[in-house]
Amino acid sequence: AKSSQSLLNPNHILDISHRGASGYAPEHTIPSYKLAKKQKGDYIEIDLQMTKDGKLIAMHDETLDRTTNGTGMVKDHTLSEIKKLDAGSWFNKKYPEKANPDYAGLKVPTLEDIIHTFGRSTNYYIETKSPEVYPGMEEKLLNILKKNKLIGPGSKSGKVIIESFSKPSLMKIHAMDADIPLIQLLSYSQKAKISQKEINDIKKYAVGVGPNYEAIDRDYVQKIRHNGLLIHPYTVNRKEDMKKLLDWGVTGMFTNYPDVLHHVIKDH
Ligand code: G3P
Ligand code: CA
């Protein structure tokens, strides 16, 4: 592909399907990711946790309670224990208007389950969650990606993006493979501000930032863009907010509604 068509070209606005098409289907399940792809999301976003026996699974929380019928910490359960859980019924109960009988009894997928399902037919935007709780998480992640030829020789640039709130986790990954595009996630409780020094530091290991969208303004976006960094705010679910952020110059965003964002980008 021409570089102008590259996924990482800042003029290519990325539709990042947050936990899959999680506005319509139970987050981090295969149907949620399949729907994201059908709705033309550019990336499926995957949060990683690690089981007691060292397997990487797709789950947002450190605990099983919210998105399965299990309880307790992921790190205290083996994969085979977690595979017995129902990761879909909670959604039907919480969102009766979106409920689907097919969601009942869905399994928690491992990262490898997801890669085996989609192969190279989609792009992956993967977050190392709580890396301080899971030593070795980064090595395992890179090994799986390498084994499946999603990174390294012959892989397409931008096929995988790795994101984290943890700078040490991103630095570790950068030291292992400097070719993987990394996004530094940022969480602001007040109006977002970023100094030139902070930006220069992030540029040493990352290709962009992912701030919470409510905290940023046009100046923030422009400052990031003038420094040649990508900016992917999270998690943007309303059309009006999507349009505003595109006007400000963001290069993509996370959304639970990849279909809505797809149309907003097309019409922009
Ligand atoms: O990764 C971007 C966004 O997903 C960060 O927030 O809590 O949804 O993982 P969270
Ligand atoms: Ca995430």
Tab-separated table of N, CA, C and O and ligand atoms in Angstrom, residues 18 45 47 60 127 129 163, ligand 2:
chain	number	residue	atom	x	y	z
A	18	HIS	N	-14.029	0.300	20.501
A	18	HIS	CA	-13.696	0.177	21.915
A	18	HIS	C	-14.321	-1.067	22.547
A	18	HIS	O	-15.541	-1.149	22.661
A	45	GLU	N	-10.397	-2.916	19.596
A	45	GLU	CA	-9.612	-2.604	20.796
A	45	GLU	C	-9.748	-3.733	21.803
A	45	GLU	O	-10.860	-4.219	22.059
A	47	ASP	N	-8.520	-4.989	25.702
A	47	ASP	CA	-7.843	-4.800	26.989
A	47	ASP	C	-7.340	-6.158	27.453
A	47	ASP	O	-8.072	-7.148	27.381
A	60	HIS	N	-11.646	-6.035	30.543
A	60	HIS	CA	-11.308	-4.681	30.974
A	60	HIS	C	-10.913	-4.624	32.447
A	60	HIS	O	-9.922	-3.998	32.808
A	127	GLU	N	-4.315	-3.042	24.628
A	127	GLU	CA	-3.894	-2.331	25.844
A	127	GLU	C	-3.327	-3.276	26.892
A	127	GLU	O	-3.986	-4.250	27.276
A	129	LYS	N	-3.139	-3.759	30.425
A	129	LYS	CA	-3.845	-3.260	31.608
A	129	LYS	C	-3.105	-3.730	32.851
A	129	LYS	O	-2.660	-4.890	32.914
A	163	GLU	N	-1.251	0.181	23.284
A	163	GLU	CA	-1.584	1.353	24.105
A	163	GLU	C	-1.466	0.972	25.566
A	163	GLU	O	-1.684	-0.192	25.933
B	2	CA	CA	-8.862	0.243	26.829
